[in-house]
PDB file of C-alpha atoms in Angstrom:
ATOM      1  CA  UNK A  13      16.378 -21.349 -18.687  1.00  0.00           C
ATOM      2  CA  UNK A  14      14.829 -19.512 -15.749  1.00  0.00           C
ATOM      3  CA  UNK A  15      14.861 -21.103 -12.312  1.00  0.00           C
ATOM      4  CA  UNK A  16      11.643 -22.328 -10.785  1.00  0.00           C
ATOM      5  CA  UNK A  17      11.168 -20.355  -7.538  1.00  0.00           C
ATOM      6  CA  UNK A  18       7.771 -21.717  -6.567  1.00  0.00           C
ATOM      7  CA  UNK A  19       6.800 -25.278  -7.443  1.00  0.00           C
ATOM      8  CA  UNK A  20       3.478 -26.853  -6.223  1.00  0.00           C
ATOM      9  CA  UNK A  21       2.121 -30.183  -7.483  1.00  0.00           C
ATOM     10  CA  UNK A  22      -1.307 -31.578  -6.906  1.00  0.00           C
ATOM     11  CA  UNK A  23      -2.569 -28.852  -4.574  1.00  0.00           C
ATOM     12  CA  UNK A  24      -5.985 -29.357  -2.940  1.00  0.00           C
ATOM     13  CA  UNK A  25      -7.626 -27.189  -0.197  1.00  0.00           C
ATOM     14  CA  UNK A  26     -10.935 -27.893   1.509  1.00  0.00           C
ATOM     15  CA  UNK A  27     -13.143 -25.995   3.965  1.00  0.00           C
ATOM     16  CA  UNK A  28     -14.698 -28.785   5.877  1.00  0.00           C
ATOM     17  CA  UNK A  29     -15.975 -31.307   3.360  1.00  0.00           C
ATOM     18  CA  UNK A  30     -16.117 -28.757   0.511  1.00  0.00           C
ATOM     19  CA  UNK A  31     -13.069 -28.992  -1.801  1.00  0.00           C
ATOM     20  CA  UNK A  32     -12.318 -25.495  -3.032  1.00  0.00           C
ATOM     21  CA  UNK A  33      -8.954 -26.036  -4.861  1.00  0.00           C
ATOM     22  CA  UNK A  34      -8.839 -29.375  -6.639  1.00  0.00           C
ATOM     23  CA  UNK A  35      -5.443 -30.943  -7.722  1.00  0.00           C
ATOM     24  CA  UNK A  36      -3.756 -27.837  -9.073  1.00  0.00           C
ATOM     25  CA  UNK A  37      -0.157 -27.312 -10.218  1.00  0.00           C
ATOM     26  CA  UNK A  38       1.784 -24.128 -10.030  1.00  0.00           C
ATOM     27  CA  UNK A  39       5.287 -23.422 -11.435  1.00  0.00           C
ATOM     28  CA  UNK A  40       6.593 -19.851 -11.159  1.00  0.00           C
ATOM     29  CA  UNK A  41       9.889 -18.899 -12.719  1.00  0.00           C
ATOM     30  CA  UNK A  42      12.295 -16.098 -11.857  1.00  0.00           C
ATOM     31  CA  UNK A  43      11.700 -12.780 -13.594  1.00  0.00           C
ATOM     32  CA  UNK A  44       8.003 -13.691 -14.414  1.00  0.00           C
ATOM     33  CA  UNK A  45       4.830 -12.011 -13.234  1.00  0.00           C
ATOM     34  CA  UNK A  46       1.896 -14.406 -13.438  1.00  0.00           C
ATOM     35  CA  UNK A  47      -1.834 -13.423 -13.222  1.00  0.00           C
ATOM     36  CA  UNK A  48      -4.270 -15.718 -11.565  1.00  0.00           C
ATOM     37  CA  UNK A  49      -7.731 -15.024 -13.134  1.00  0.00           C
ATOM     38  CA  UNK A  50     -11.003 -16.380 -12.062  1.00  0.00           C
ATOM     39  CA  UNK A  51     -14.565 -15.356 -11.340  1.00  0.00           C
ATOM     40  CA  UNK A  52     -15.764 -14.506  -7.928  1.00  0.00           C
ATOM     41  CA  UNK A  53     -15.698 -17.550  -5.616  1.00  0.00           C
ATOM     42  CA  UNK A  54     -13.389 -19.501  -7.919  1.00  0.00           C
ATOM     43  CA  UNK A  55     -10.808 -19.915  -5.206  1.00  0.00           C
ATOM     44  CA  UNK A  56      -8.171 -17.350  -6.103  1.00  0.00           C
ATOM     45  CA  UNK A  57      -7.515 -16.025  -2.570  1.00  0.00           C
ATOM     46  CA  UNK A  58      -7.583 -19.605  -1.206  1.00  0.00           C
ATOM     47  CA  UNK A  59      -4.914 -20.684  -3.645  1.00  0.00           C
ATOM     48  CA  UNK A  60      -2.649 -17.727  -2.702  1.00  0.00           C
ATOM     49  CA  UNK A  61      -3.044 -18.375   0.974  1.00  0.00           C
ATOM     50  CA  UNK A  62      -2.261 -21.997   0.619  1.00  0.00           C
ATOM     51  CA  UNK A  63       0.783 -21.193  -1.554  1.00  0.00           C
ATOM     52  CA  UNK A  64       2.388 -19.290   1.244  1.00  0.00           C
ATOM     53  CA  UNK A  65       1.140 -21.517   4.106  1.00  0.00           C
ATOM     54  CA  UNK A  66      -1.516 -19.193   5.499  1.00  0.00           C
ATOM     55  CA  UNK A  67      -4.043 -21.938   4.798  1.00  0.00           C
ATOM     56  CA  UNK A  68      -3.360 -25.575   5.125  1.00  0.00           C
ATOM     57  CA  UNK A  69      -3.569 -27.473   1.922  1.00  0.00           C
ATOM     58  CA  UNK A  70      -2.561 -30.892   0.700  1.00  0.00           C
ATOM     59  CA  UNK A  71       0.199 -30.952  -1.991  1.00  0.00           C
ATOM     60  CA  UNK A  72       2.473 -33.803  -3.269  1.00  0.00           C
ATOM     61  CA  UNK A  73       5.189 -31.205  -3.841  1.00  0.00           C
ATOM     62  CA  UNK A  74       5.620 -27.664  -2.202  1.00  0.00           C
ATOM     63  CA  UNK A  75       9.084 -26.342  -3.017  1.00  0.00           C
ATOM     64  CA  UNK A  76      10.352 -22.704  -2.649  1.00  0.00           C
ATOM     65  CA  UNK A  77      13.669 -21.749  -4.173  1.00  0.00           C
ATOM     66  CA  UNK A  78      14.484 -25.487  -4.311  1.00  0.00           C
ATOM     67  CA  UNK A  79      13.739 -26.046  -0.619  1.00  0.00           C
ATOM     68  CA  UNK A  80      10.920 -28.295   0.851  1.00  0.00           C
ATOM     69  CA  UNK A  81       8.520 -25.751   2.275  1.00  0.00           C
ATOM     70  CA  UNK A  82       6.965 -28.469   4.465  1.00  0.00           C
ATOM     71  CA  UNK A  83      10.259 -28.565   6.460  1.00  0.00           C
ATOM     72  CA  UNK A  84      10.637 -24.768   6.817  1.00  0.00           C
ATOM     73  CA  UNK A  85       9.747 -22.835  10.029  1.00  0.00           C
ATOM     74  CA  UNK A  86       7.652 -19.741   9.829  1.00  0.00           C
ATOM     75  CA  UNK A  87      10.688 -17.364   9.849  1.00  0.00           C
ATOM     76  CA  UNK A  88      12.279 -19.125   6.848  1.00  0.00           C
ATOM     77  CA  UNK A  89       8.958 -19.029   4.862  1.00  0.00           C
ATOM     78  CA  UNK A  90       8.681 -15.286   5.541  1.00  0.00           C
ATOM     79  CA  UNK A  91      12.307 -14.834   4.183  1.00  0.00           C
ATOM     80  CA  UNK A  92      11.346 -16.605   0.998  1.00  0.00           C
ATOM     81  CA  UNK A  93       7.605 -15.665   0.390  1.00  0.00           C
ATOM     82  CA  UNK A  94       5.868 -12.363   0.887  1.00  0.00           C
ATOM     83  CA  UNK A  95       2.117 -11.953   0.726  1.00  0.00           C
ATOM     84  CA  UNK A  96       0.254  -8.707   0.091  1.00  0.00           C
ATOM     85  CA  UNK A  97      -3.395  -9.259   1.151  1.00  0.00           C
ATOM     86  CA  UNK A  98      -6.524  -7.808  -0.433  1.00  0.00           C
ATOM     87  CA  UNK A  99      -7.151  -5.685   2.621  1.00  0.00           C
ATOM     88  CA  UNK A 100      -4.674  -4.643   5.312  1.00  0.00           C
ATOM     89  CA  UNK A 101      -5.183  -5.887   8.874  1.00  0.00           C
ATOM     90  CA  UNK A 102      -3.497  -3.015  10.719  1.00  0.00           C
ATOM     91  CA  UNK A 103      -6.134  -1.283  13.002  1.00  0.00           C
ATOM     92  CA  UNK A 104      -3.955   0.603  15.422  1.00  0.00           C
ATOM     93  CA  UNK A 105      -1.842   3.795  15.446  1.00  0.00           C
ATOM     94  CA  UNK A 106       1.632   3.295  13.989  1.00  0.00           C
ATOM     95  CA  UNK A 107       3.856   5.497  11.791  1.00  0.00           C
ATOM     96  CA  UNK A 108       3.926   4.700   8.066  1.00  0.00           C
ATOM     97  CA  UNK A 109       7.705   4.162   8.193  1.00  0.00           C
ATOM     98  CA  UNK A 110       7.275   1.662  11.003  1.00  0.00           C
ATOM     99  CA  UNK A 111       4.730  -0.286   8.906  1.00  0.00           C
ATOM    100  CA  UNK A 112       7.151  -0.589   6.020  1.00  0.00           C
ATOM    101  CA  UNK A 113       9.996  -1.463   8.320  1.00  0.00           C
ATOM    102  CA  UNK A 114       8.014  -4.497   9.409  1.00  0.00           C
ATOM    103  CA  UNK A 115       9.335  -6.070   6.238  1.00  0.00           C
ATOM    104  CA  UNK A 116      12.620  -6.619   7.970  1.00  0.00           C
ATOM    105  CA  UNK A 117      11.064  -8.752  10.776  1.00  0.00           C
ATOM    106  CA  UNK A 118      11.976 -12.103   9.143  1.00  0.00           C
ATOM    107  CA  UNK A 119      15.586 -11.182   9.323  1.00  0.00           C
ATOM    108  CA  UNK A 120      15.693  -9.980  12.970  1.00  0.00           C
ATOM    109  CA  UNK A 121      16.120 -11.785  16.234  1.00  0.00           C
ATOM    110  CA  UNK A 122      12.976 -12.238  18.327  1.00  0.00           C
ATOM    111  CA  UNK A 123      13.491  -9.185  20.520  1.00  0.00           C
ATOM    112  CA  UNK A 124      15.194  -6.953  17.920  1.00  0.00           C
ATOM    113  CA  UNK A 125      13.819  -3.920  16.185  1.00  0.00           C
ATOM    114  CA  UNK A 126      14.711  -2.434  12.769  1.00  0.00           C
ATOM    115  CA  UNK A 127      17.869  -0.413  12.849  1.00  0.00           C
ATOM    116  CA  UNK A 128      18.173   3.234  11.883  1.00  0.00           C
ATOM    117  CA  UNK A 129      19.701   2.229   8.588  1.00  0.00           C
ATOM    118  CA  UNK A 130      16.790  -0.163   7.898  1.00  0.00           C
ATOM    119  CA  UNK A 131      14.308   2.623   8.685  1.00  0.00           C
ATOM    120  CA  UNK A 132      16.023   4.872   6.233  1.00  0.00           C
ATOM    121  CA  UNK A 133      15.803   2.117   3.561  1.00  0.00           C
ATOM    122  CA  UNK A 134      12.058   1.908   4.416  1.00  0.00           C
ATOM    123  CA  UNK A 135      11.804   5.702   3.760  1.00  0.00           C
ATOM    124  CA  UNK A 136      13.582   5.186   0.466  1.00  0.00           C
ATOM    125  CA  UNK A 137      10.957   2.689  -0.681  1.00  0.00           C
ATOM    126  CA  UNK A 138       8.133   4.997   0.520  1.00  0.00           C
ATOM    127  CA  UNK A 139       9.735   7.747  -1.612  1.00  0.00           C
ATOM    128  CA  UNK A 140       9.890   5.513  -4.600  1.00  0.00           C
ATOM    129  CA  UNK A 141       6.165   4.995  -4.400  1.00  0.00           C
ATOM    130  CA  UNK A 142       5.479   8.760  -4.344  1.00  0.00           C
ATOM    131  CA  UNK A 143       4.391   8.982  -0.713  1.00  0.00           C
ATOM    132  CA  UNK A 144       7.446  10.684   0.913  1.00  0.00           C
ATOM    133  CA  UNK A 145       5.286  13.303   2.575  1.00  0.00           C
ATOM    134  CA  UNK A 146       3.448  10.505   4.403  1.00  0.00           C
ATOM    135  CA  UNK A 147       6.590   8.849   5.858  1.00  0.00           C
ATOM    136  CA  UNK A 148       5.973  10.252   9.327  1.00  0.00           C
ATOM    137  CA  UNK A 149       2.237  10.174   9.178  1.00  0.00           C
ATOM    138  CA  UNK A 150      -0.085   7.883  11.171  1.00  0.00           C
ATOM    139  CA  UNK A 151      -0.855   4.919   9.019  1.00  0.00           C
ATOM    140  CA  UNK A 152      -4.512   5.064  10.055  1.00  0.00           C
ATOM    141  CA  UNK A 153      -4.778   8.510   8.679  1.00  0.00           C
ATOM    142  CA  UNK A 154      -3.985   7.408   5.158  1.00  0.00           C
ATOM    143  CA  UNK A 155      -6.581   6.806   2.427  1.00  0.00           C
ATOM    144  CA  UNK A 156      -7.289   3.130   1.517  1.00  0.00           C
ATOM    145  CA  UNK A 157      -5.260   3.511  -1.720  1.00  0.00           C
ATOM    146  CA  UNK A 158      -2.251   4.994   0.143  1.00  0.00           C
ATOM    147  CA  UNK A 159      -2.396   2.167   2.751  1.00  0.00           C
ATOM    148  CA  UNK A 160      -2.348  -0.425  -0.066  1.00  0.00           C
ATOM    149  CA  UNK A 161       0.769   1.319  -1.480  1.00  0.00           C
ATOM    150  CA  UNK A 162       2.423   1.273   1.961  1.00  0.00           C
ATOM    151  CA  UNK A 163       1.585  -2.531   2.318  1.00  0.00           C
ATOM    152  CA  UNK A 164       3.378  -2.973  -1.109  1.00  0.00           C
ATOM    153  CA  UNK A 165       6.357  -1.086   0.222  1.00  0.00           C
ATOM    154  CA  UNK A 166       6.553  -3.439   3.196  1.00  0.00           C
ATOM    155  CA  UNK A 167       6.638  -6.395   0.794  1.00  0.00           C
ATOM    156  CA  UNK A 168       9.445  -4.635  -1.201  1.00  0.00           C
ATOM    157  CA  UNK A 169      11.514  -4.255   1.988  1.00  0.00           C
ATOM    158  CA  UNK A 170      10.810  -7.863   2.929  1.00  0.00           C
ATOM    159  CA  UNK A 171      12.678  -8.671  -0.376  1.00  0.00           C
ATOM    160  CA  UNK A 172      11.475 -12.269  -0.722  1.00  0.00           C
ATOM    161  CA  UNK A 173      12.086 -13.918  -4.088  1.00  0.00           C
ATOM    162  CA  UNK A 174       8.517 -15.242  -4.241  1.00  0.00           C
ATOM    163  CA  UNK A 175       5.812 -12.451  -4.042  1.00  0.00           C
ATOM    164  CA  UNK A 176       2.019 -13.124  -3.835  1.00  0.00           C
ATOM    165  CA  UNK A 177      -0.468 -10.340  -4.373  1.00  0.00           C
ATOM    166  CA  UNK A 178      -4.167 -10.665  -3.717  1.00  0.00           C
ATOM    167  CA  UNK A 179      -5.737  -7.865  -5.749  1.00  0.00           C
ATOM    168  CA  UNK A 180      -3.235  -5.224  -4.643  1.00  0.00           C
ATOM    169  CA  UNK A 181      -4.978  -2.696  -6.893  1.00  0.00           C
ATOM    170  CA  UNK A 182      -8.459  -3.123  -5.320  1.00  0.00           C
ATOM    171  CA  UNK A 183      -8.568   0.208  -3.424  1.00  0.00           C
ATOM    172  CA  UNK A 184      -6.751   2.317  -5.977  1.00  0.00           C
ATOM    173  CA  UNK A 185      -7.800   4.969  -8.396  1.00  0.00           C
ATOM    174  CA  UNK A 186      -6.999   4.857 -12.222  1.00  0.00           C
ATOM    175  CA  UNK A 187      -3.567   6.344 -12.034  1.00  0.00           C
ATOM    176  CA  UNK A 188      -2.425   4.336  -8.946  1.00  0.00           C
ATOM    177  CA  UNK A 189      -3.822   1.113 -10.444  1.00  0.00           C
ATOM    178  CA  UNK A 190      -1.150   1.553 -13.185  1.00  0.00           C
ATOM    179  CA  UNK A 191       1.504   2.777 -10.737  1.00  0.00           C
ATOM    180  CA  UNK A 192       1.284  -0.191  -8.412  1.00  0.00           C
ATOM    181  CA  UNK A 193       1.135  -2.718 -11.226  1.00  0.00           C
ATOM    182  CA  UNK A 194       4.101  -1.169 -13.083  1.00  0.00           C
ATOM    183  CA  UNK A 195       6.097  -1.105  -9.870  1.00  0.00           C
ATOM    184  CA  UNK A 196       5.354  -4.803  -9.227  1.00  0.00           C
ATOM    185  CA  UNK A 197       6.241  -5.789 -12.755  1.00  0.00           C
ATOM    186  CA  UNK A 198       9.426  -3.631 -12.582  1.00  0.00           C
ATOM    187  CA  UNK A 199      10.494  -5.274  -9.313  1.00  0.00           C
ATOM    188  CA  UNK A 200       9.837  -8.823 -10.567  1.00  0.00           C
ATOM    189  CA  UNK A 201      11.785  -8.284 -13.809  1.00  0.00           C
ATOM    190  CA  UNK A 202      14.660  -6.226 -12.367  1.00  0.00           C
ATOM    191  CA  UNK A 203      15.484  -8.417  -9.400  1.00  0.00           C
ATOM    192  CA  UNK A 204      14.670 -11.807 -10.855  1.00  0.00           C
ATOM    193  CA  UNK A 205      11.792 -12.586  -8.453  1.00  0.00           C
ATOM    194  CA  UNK A 206       8.598 -14.396  -9.349  1.00  0.00           C
ATOM    195  CA  UNK A 207       5.100 -12.999  -8.723  1.00  0.00           C
ATOM    196  CA  UNK A 208       1.584 -14.439  -8.619  1.00  0.00           C
ATOM    197  CA  UNK A 209      -1.096 -11.785  -8.673  1.00  0.00           C
ATOM    198  CA  UNK A 210      -4.938 -12.104  -8.589  1.00  0.00           C
ATOM    199  CA  UNK A 211      -6.744  -9.435 -10.622  1.00  0.00           C
ATOM    200  CA  UNK A 212     -10.448  -8.760 -11.418  1.00  0.00           C
ATOM    201  CA  UNK A 213      -9.813  -6.936 -14.618  1.00  0.00           C
ATOM    202  CA  UNK A 214      -8.212  -9.202 -17.292  1.00  0.00           C
ATOM    203  CA  UNK A 215      -6.894  -6.225 -19.210  1.00  0.00           C
ATOM    204  CA  UNK A 216      -4.545  -5.395 -16.453  1.00  0.00           C
ATOM    205  CA  UNK A 217      -3.341  -8.969 -16.678  1.00  0.00           C
ATOM    206  CA  UNK A 218      -2.826  -8.713 -20.444  1.00  0.00           C
ATOM    207  CA  UNK A 219      -0.873  -5.344 -20.049  1.00  0.00           C
ATOM    208  CA  UNK A 220       1.288  -6.267 -17.037  1.00  0.00           C
ATOM    209  CA  UNK A 221       1.731  -9.911 -16.700  1.00  0.00           C
ATOM    210  CA  UNK A 222       3.965 -12.457 -18.440  1.00  0.00           C
ATOM    211  CA  UNK A 223       1.810 -15.391 -17.954  1.00  0.00           C
ATOM    212  CA  UNK A 224      -1.846 -16.049 -17.216  1.00  0.00           C
ATOM    213  CA  UNK A 225      -3.408 -18.905 -15.228  1.00  0.00           C
ATOM    214  CA  UNK A 226      -7.192 -19.586 -15.692  1.00  0.00           C
ATOM    215  CA  UNK A 227      -8.839 -20.749 -12.498  1.00  0.00           C
ATOM    216  CA  UNK A 228     -12.291 -22.139 -12.954  1.00  0.00           C
ATOM    217  CA  UNK A 229     -14.382 -24.345 -10.500  1.00  0.00           C
ATOM    218  CA  UNK A 230     -11.274 -24.830  -8.336  1.00  0.00           C
ATOM    219  CA  UNK A 231      -9.025 -26.093 -11.115  1.00  0.00           C
ATOM    220  CA  UNK A 232      -6.307 -24.527 -13.259  1.00  0.00           C
ATOM    221  CA  UNK A 233      -7.839 -24.906 -16.673  1.00  0.00           C
ATOM    222  CA  UNK A 234      -5.213 -23.289 -18.777  1.00  0.00           C
ATOM    223  CA  UNK A 235      -1.759 -21.478 -18.522  1.00  0.00           C
ATOM    224  CA  UNK A 236      -0.367 -19.346 -21.306  1.00  0.00           C
ATOM    225  CA  UNK A 237       1.953 -16.507 -22.148  1.00  0.00           C
ATOM    226  CA  UNK A 238      -0.165 -13.969 -24.158  1.00  0.00           C
ATOM    227  CA  UNK A 239       2.983 -12.174 -25.563  1.00  0.00           C
ATOM    228  CA  UNK A 240       3.729 -15.331 -27.539  1.00  0.00           C
ATOM    229  CA  UNK A 241       0.205 -15.888 -29.018  1.00  0.00           C
ATOM    230  CA  UNK A 242      -2.034 -14.358 -31.678  1.00  0.00           C
ATOM    231  CA  UNK A 243      -5.111 -12.331 -30.694  1.00  0.00           C
ATOM    232  CA  UNK A 244      -7.272 -15.224 -31.854  1.00  0.00           C
ATOM    233  CA  UNK A 245      -5.537 -17.712 -29.725  1.00  0.00           C
ATOM    234  CA  UNK A 246      -5.687 -15.329 -26.673  1.00  0.00           C
ATOM    235  CA  UNK A 247      -9.380 -14.846 -27.268  1.00  0.00           C
ATOM    236  CA  UNK A 248      -9.964 -18.660 -27.483  1.00  0.00           C
ATOM    237  CA  UNK A 249      -8.210 -19.192 -24.140  1.00  0.00           C
ATOM    238  CA  UNK A 250      -9.760 -16.217 -22.298  1.00  0.00           C
ATOM    239  CA  UNK A 251     -13.288 -17.150 -23.460  1.00  0.00           C
ATOM    240  CA  UNK A 252     -12.971 -20.284 -21.342  1.00  0.00           C
ATOM    241  CA  UNK A 253     -13.516 -17.932 -18.346  1.00  0.00           C
ATOM    242  CA  UNK A 254     -15.331 -14.862 -19.823  1.00  0.00           C
ATOM    243  CA  UNK A 255     -17.505 -16.624 -22.507  1.00  0.00           C
ATOM    244  CA  UNK A 256     -18.368 -14.119 -25.326  1.00  0.00           C
ATOM    245  CA  UNK A 257     -15.426 -11.704 -25.745  1.00  0.00           C
ATOM    246  CA  UNK A 258     -13.307 -10.164 -28.428  1.00  0.00           C
ATOM    247  CA  UNK A 259      -9.588  -9.528 -28.186  1.00  0.00           C
ATOM    248  CA  UNK A 260      -8.447  -6.415 -29.977  1.00  0.00           C
ATOM    249  CA  UNK A 261      -4.936  -5.136 -30.709  1.00  0.00           C
ATOM    250  CA  UNK A 262      -3.858  -1.640 -29.794  1.00  0.00           C
ATOM    251  CA  UNK A 263      -0.254  -0.366 -29.805  1.00  0.00           C
ATOM    252  CA  UNK A 264       1.029  -3.905 -29.908  1.00  0.00           C
ATOM    253  CA  UNK A 265      -0.999  -4.840 -26.791  1.00  0.00           C
ATOM    254  CA  UNK A 266      -4.188  -6.979 -26.415  1.00  0.00           C
ATOM    255  CA  UNK A 267      -7.418  -5.541 -25.095  1.00  0.00           C
ATOM    256  CA  UNK A 268     -10.324  -7.619 -23.990  1.00  0.00           C
ATOM    257  CA  UNK A 269     -13.864  -6.376 -24.636  1.00  0.00           C
ATOM    258  CA  UNK A 270     -17.139  -8.047 -23.832  1.00  0.00           C
ATOM    259  CA  UNK A 271     -19.257  -9.040 -26.855  1.00  0.00           C
ATOM    260  CA  UNK A 272     -22.959  -8.253 -26.824  1.00  0.00           C
TER     261      UNK A 272
END
């Protein structure tokens, strides 16, 4: 049985008096990529940020790789959890390789910098994502899609067992949508990590994810593994969020279409 790498019980998050996430449980197992689906404003980003400690929430249990996350310092959390935001926050001139090498920071002493060997490793990850010619470029000169791929490369270098992704495909074209999601799935499966990813398009969740969580009105309403279910059962569960839909089968995969 796969090990639980991220376990959260009874999570609630509030902005002032408004409760956004309400008594949610999350259990992510090694080797599994889980999609978090919800409509705009449902609390997906809030849940991700609370899961890695970027937002303060209230949970009866918050364990990462068997350790109590409430007792961890920030460095230890960064060694165990990586977070890829929807939009990057780098607004200054820096080389692409140096951005990726930031992934080593949780393992360095306070005044240390990545070694030559670590920078070569960063270049290798950049090459793996098809951006070798941009390794020495100024990060600010990249397209938004290229920037998002480089932020993914940074998370790959960070090498945390728990990986959280907030719409990492949001700035990408059709081909790079599939590239980044296939790379994420490959990484999770190959290295026995766990991943939680928010996506707007449920068809990407059906194609690339092992499990799906349905978030509605701040609560996890359902959790299921589509690969183990019939088309009719997937349709019943997905309609909780998307109302009138049909689930079709194509090449042994499910495709969601909106009914008129």
